[in-house]
Short mmCIF file of C-alpha atoms in Angstrom, two decimals:
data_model
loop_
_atom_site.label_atom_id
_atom_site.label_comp_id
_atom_site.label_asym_id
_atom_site.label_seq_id
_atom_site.Cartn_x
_atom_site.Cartn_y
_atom_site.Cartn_z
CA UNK A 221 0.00 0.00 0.00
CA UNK A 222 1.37 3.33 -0.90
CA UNK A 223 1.75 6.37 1.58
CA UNK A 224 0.07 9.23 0.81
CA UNK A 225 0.31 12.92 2.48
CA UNK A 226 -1.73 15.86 2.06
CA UNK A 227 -0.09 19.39 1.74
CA UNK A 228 -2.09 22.12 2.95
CA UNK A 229 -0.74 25.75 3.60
CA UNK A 230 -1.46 28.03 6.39
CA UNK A 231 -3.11 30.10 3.67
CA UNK A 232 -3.08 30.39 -0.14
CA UNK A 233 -0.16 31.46 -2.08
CA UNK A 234 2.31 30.17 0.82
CA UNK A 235 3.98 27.70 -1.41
CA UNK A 236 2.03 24.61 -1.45
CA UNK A 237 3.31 23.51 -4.99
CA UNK A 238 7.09 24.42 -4.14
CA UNK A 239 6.86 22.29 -1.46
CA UNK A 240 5.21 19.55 -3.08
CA UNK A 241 7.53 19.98 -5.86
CA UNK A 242 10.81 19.63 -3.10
CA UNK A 243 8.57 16.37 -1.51
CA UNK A 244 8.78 14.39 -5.12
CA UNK A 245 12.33 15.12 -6.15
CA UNK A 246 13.79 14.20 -2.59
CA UNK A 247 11.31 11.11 -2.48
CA UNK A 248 12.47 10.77 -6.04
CA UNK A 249 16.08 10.80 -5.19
CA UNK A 250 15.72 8.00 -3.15
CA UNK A 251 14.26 5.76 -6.06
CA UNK A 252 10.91 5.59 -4.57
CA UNK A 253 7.58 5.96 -7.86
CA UNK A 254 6.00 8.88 -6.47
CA UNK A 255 3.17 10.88 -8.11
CA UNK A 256 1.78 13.99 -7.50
CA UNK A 257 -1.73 15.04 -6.83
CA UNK A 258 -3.63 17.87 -7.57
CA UNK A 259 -7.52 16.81 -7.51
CA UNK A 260 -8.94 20.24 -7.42
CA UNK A 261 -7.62 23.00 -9.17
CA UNK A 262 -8.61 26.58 -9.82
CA UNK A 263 -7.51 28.80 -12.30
CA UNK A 264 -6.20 27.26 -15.51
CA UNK A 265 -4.76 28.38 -18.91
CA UNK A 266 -5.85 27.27 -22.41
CA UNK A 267 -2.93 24.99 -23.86
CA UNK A 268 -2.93 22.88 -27.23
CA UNK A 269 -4.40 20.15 -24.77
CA UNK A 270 -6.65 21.90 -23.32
CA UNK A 271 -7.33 23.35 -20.06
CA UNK A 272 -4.46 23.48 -18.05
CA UNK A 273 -3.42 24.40 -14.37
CA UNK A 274 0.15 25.88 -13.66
CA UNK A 275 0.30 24.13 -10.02
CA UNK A 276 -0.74 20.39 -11.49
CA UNK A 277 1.76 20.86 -14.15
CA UNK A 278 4.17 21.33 -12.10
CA UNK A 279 3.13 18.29 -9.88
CA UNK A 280 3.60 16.36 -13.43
CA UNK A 281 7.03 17.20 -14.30
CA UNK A 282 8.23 16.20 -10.96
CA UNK A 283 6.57 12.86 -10.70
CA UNK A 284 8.93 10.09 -11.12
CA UNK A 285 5.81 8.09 -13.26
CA UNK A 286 4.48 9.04 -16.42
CA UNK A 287 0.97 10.22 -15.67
CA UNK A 288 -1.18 11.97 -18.19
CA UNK A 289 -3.01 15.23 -16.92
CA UNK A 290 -5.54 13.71 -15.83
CA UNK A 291 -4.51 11.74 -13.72
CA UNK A 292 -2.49 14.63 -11.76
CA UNK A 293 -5.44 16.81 -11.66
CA UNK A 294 -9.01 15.45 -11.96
CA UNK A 295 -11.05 18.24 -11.83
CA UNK A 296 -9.96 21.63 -13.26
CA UNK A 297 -11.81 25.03 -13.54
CA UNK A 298 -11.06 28.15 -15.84
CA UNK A 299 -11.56 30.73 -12.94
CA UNK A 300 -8.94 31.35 -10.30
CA UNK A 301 -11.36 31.61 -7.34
CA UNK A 302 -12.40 29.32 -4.65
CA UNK A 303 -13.48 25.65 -6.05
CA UNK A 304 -16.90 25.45 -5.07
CA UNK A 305 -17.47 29.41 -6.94
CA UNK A 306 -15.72 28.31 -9.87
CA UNK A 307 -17.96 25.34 -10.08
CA UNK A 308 -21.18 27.15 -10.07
CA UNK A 309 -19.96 29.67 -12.43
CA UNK A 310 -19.18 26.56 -15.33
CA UNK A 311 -22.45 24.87 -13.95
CA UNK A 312 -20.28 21.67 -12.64
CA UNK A 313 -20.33 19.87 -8.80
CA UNK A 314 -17.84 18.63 -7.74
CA UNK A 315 -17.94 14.92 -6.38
CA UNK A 316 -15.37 14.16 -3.55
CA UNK A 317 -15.90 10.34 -5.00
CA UNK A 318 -14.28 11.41 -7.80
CA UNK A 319 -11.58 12.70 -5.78
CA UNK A 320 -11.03 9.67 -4.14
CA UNK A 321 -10.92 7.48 -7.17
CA UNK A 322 -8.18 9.56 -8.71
CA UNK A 323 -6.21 8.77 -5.41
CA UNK A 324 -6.84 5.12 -5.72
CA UNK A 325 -5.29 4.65 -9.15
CA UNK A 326 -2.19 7.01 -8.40
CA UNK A 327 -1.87 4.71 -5.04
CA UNK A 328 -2.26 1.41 -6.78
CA UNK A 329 0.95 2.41 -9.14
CA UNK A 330 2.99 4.94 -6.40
CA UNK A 331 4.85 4.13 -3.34
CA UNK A 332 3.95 7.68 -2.33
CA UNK A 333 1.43 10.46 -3.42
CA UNK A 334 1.92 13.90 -2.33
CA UNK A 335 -1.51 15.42 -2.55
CA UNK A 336 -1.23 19.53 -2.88
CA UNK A 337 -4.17 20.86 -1.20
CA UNK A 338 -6.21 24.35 -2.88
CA UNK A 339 -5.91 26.99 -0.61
CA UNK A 340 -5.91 26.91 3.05
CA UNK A 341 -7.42 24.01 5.27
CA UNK A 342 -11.23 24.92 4.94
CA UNK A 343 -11.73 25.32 1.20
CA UNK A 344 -15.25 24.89 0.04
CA UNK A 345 -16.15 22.49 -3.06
CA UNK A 346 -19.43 22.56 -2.71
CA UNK A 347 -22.46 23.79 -0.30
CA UNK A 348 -21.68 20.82 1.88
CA UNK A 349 -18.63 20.26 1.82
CA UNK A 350 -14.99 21.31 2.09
CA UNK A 351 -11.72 19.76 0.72
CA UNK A 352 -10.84 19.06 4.59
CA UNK A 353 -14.17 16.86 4.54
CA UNK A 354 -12.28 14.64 1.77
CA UNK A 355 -8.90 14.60 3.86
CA UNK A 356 -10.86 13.21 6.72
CA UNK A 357 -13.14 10.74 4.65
CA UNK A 358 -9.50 9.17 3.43
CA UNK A 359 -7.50 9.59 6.69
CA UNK A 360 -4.15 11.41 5.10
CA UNK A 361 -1.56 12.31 7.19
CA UNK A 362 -1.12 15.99 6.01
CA UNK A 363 2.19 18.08 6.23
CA UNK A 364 1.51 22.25 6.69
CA UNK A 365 3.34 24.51 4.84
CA UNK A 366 4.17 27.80 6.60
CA UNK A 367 4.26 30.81 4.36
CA UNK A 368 7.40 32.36 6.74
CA UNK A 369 6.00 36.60 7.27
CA UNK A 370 4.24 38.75 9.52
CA UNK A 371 0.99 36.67 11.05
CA UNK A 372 2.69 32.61 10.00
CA UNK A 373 3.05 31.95 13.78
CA UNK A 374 -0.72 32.52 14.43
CA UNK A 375 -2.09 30.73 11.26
CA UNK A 376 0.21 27.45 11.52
CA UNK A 377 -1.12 27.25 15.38
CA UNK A 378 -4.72 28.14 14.40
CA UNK A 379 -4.35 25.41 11.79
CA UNK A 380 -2.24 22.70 14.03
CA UNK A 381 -5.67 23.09 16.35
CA UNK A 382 -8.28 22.70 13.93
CA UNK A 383 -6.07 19.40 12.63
CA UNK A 384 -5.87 18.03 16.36
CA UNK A 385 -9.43 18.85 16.78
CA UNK A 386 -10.18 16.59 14.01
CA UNK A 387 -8.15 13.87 14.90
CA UNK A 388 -5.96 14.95 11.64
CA UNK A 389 -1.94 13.64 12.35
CA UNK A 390 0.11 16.54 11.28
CA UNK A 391 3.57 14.54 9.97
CA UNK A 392 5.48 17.54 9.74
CA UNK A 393 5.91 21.62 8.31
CA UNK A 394 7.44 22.97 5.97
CA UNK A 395 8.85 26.70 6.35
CA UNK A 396 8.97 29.00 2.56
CA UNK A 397 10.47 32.19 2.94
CA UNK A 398 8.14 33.75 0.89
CA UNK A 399 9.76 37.63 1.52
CA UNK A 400 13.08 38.48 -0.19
CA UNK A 401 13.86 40.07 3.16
CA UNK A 402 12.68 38.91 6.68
CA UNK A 403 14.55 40.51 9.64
CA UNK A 404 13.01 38.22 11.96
CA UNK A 405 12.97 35.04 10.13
CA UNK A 406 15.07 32.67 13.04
CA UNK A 407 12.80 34.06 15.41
CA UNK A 408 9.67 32.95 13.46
CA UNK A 409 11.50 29.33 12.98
CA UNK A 410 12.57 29.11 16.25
CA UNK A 411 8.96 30.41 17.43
CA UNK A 412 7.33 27.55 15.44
CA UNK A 413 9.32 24.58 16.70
CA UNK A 414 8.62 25.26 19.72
CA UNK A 415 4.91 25.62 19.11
CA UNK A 416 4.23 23.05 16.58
CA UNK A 417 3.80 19.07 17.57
CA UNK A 418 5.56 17.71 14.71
CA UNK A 419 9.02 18.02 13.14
CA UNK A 420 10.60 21.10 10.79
CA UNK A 421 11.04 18.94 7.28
CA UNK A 422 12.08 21.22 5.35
CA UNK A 423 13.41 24.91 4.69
CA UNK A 424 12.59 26.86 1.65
CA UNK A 425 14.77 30.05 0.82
CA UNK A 426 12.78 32.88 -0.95
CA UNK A 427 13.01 31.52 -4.90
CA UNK A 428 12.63 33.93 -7.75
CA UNK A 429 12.02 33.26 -11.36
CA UNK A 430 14.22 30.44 -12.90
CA UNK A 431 15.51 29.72 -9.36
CA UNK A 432 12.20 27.83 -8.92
CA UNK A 433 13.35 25.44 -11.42
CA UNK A 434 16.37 24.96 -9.49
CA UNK A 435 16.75 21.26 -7.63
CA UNK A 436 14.84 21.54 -4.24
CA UNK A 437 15.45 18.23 -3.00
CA UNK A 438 18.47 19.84 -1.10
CA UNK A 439 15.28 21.80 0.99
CA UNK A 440 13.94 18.58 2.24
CA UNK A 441 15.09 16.65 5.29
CA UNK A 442 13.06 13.01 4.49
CA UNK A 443 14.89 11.35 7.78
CA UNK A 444 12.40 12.56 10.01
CA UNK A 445 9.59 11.52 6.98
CA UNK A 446 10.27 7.98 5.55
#
């Protein structure tokens, strides 16, 4: 049976995919198949193949499989909003089923499947339901990435409480320095070690342009992972 972890972000635009990206090289590295896992995604760009999200391609290059689009990203909207508000506006519902049987084929051909959340923890899909709803339904382990600026320290403990509260196990955090400049950045770190009931995994430093491309492997520390 595969492993499978869920990457959620102490809010949106923290670094979610970077992260994710960092997860499947170093999980790479060590010759596990890993694929990634977008199965909601908002806000996509017409390609020659179609409809195409920026954060699931992303997830595709750095799979060690082959998987079509597809199979990265399941269900895909036009309108960079919140899922369930993109979904009304092409007259679609979103089915966490659907979500789940995208994770049982990547699992039945992966040794791991890192599985980038949209957003924060409570993102809507639907009137019912939020993408947290699925995380629970499937019991993932889920890892937080922590956007490092002004306010991290209050949303990654806000966060760790809502994933105790719901019996969620956090496996570890990952910190993004997502300022060119932060004065107080070992503070923060130091702050959030203390604070947070799992393990630092990684540390990413603020990435511009082609340095996103770079290797990030070298950001992960797996030992206290697999």
């Amino acid at each position: 049976m595969s492993k499978s972890w869920f990457i959620t972000g102490t809010d949106t635009s923290v670094g979610k995919t970077i992260a994710s990206c960092a997860l499947l090289q170093a999980l790479s590295a060590k010759r596990h198949r890993v694929s990634g896992y977008k199965p909601v995604a908002s806000g996509c760009d017409l390609m020659p193949e179609g409809w195409r999200n920026s954060d699931a391609l992303s997830l595709q290059a750095n799979s060690s499989l082959s998987l079509t689009y597809g199979e990265v990203n399941p269900v895909a909207f036009k309108e960079p909003t919140s899922p369930h508000i993109a979904a009304v506006m092409e007259d679609r519902q979103i089915d966490i089923q659907q979500l789940s049987d995208g994770l049982d084929r990547l699992s039945q051909k992966s040794d791991v499947v890192i599985i980038e959340g949209a957003g924060g923890w409570y993102t809507p899909l639907n009137e019912r339901e939020c993408l947290s709803d699925w995380v629970i339904k499937e019991k993932l382990n889920v890892i937080l990435v922590v956007g490092i600026k002004l306010g991290c320290i209050n949303h990654a403990l806000l966060t760790q409480r809502v994933l105790m509260s719901e019996n969620i196990h956090l496996s570890g955090w990952i910190a993004n320095s997502i300022e060119a400049r932060n004065t107080h950045y070992n503070a923060y770190i130091d702050t959030l070690k203390s604070r947070l009931n799992a393990p630092l995994i990684g540390e990413i430093p603020h990435l511009s342009g082609k340095q996103k491309s770079s290797p990030l492997a070298q950001y992960i520390y797996l030992n206290h992972l697999v």
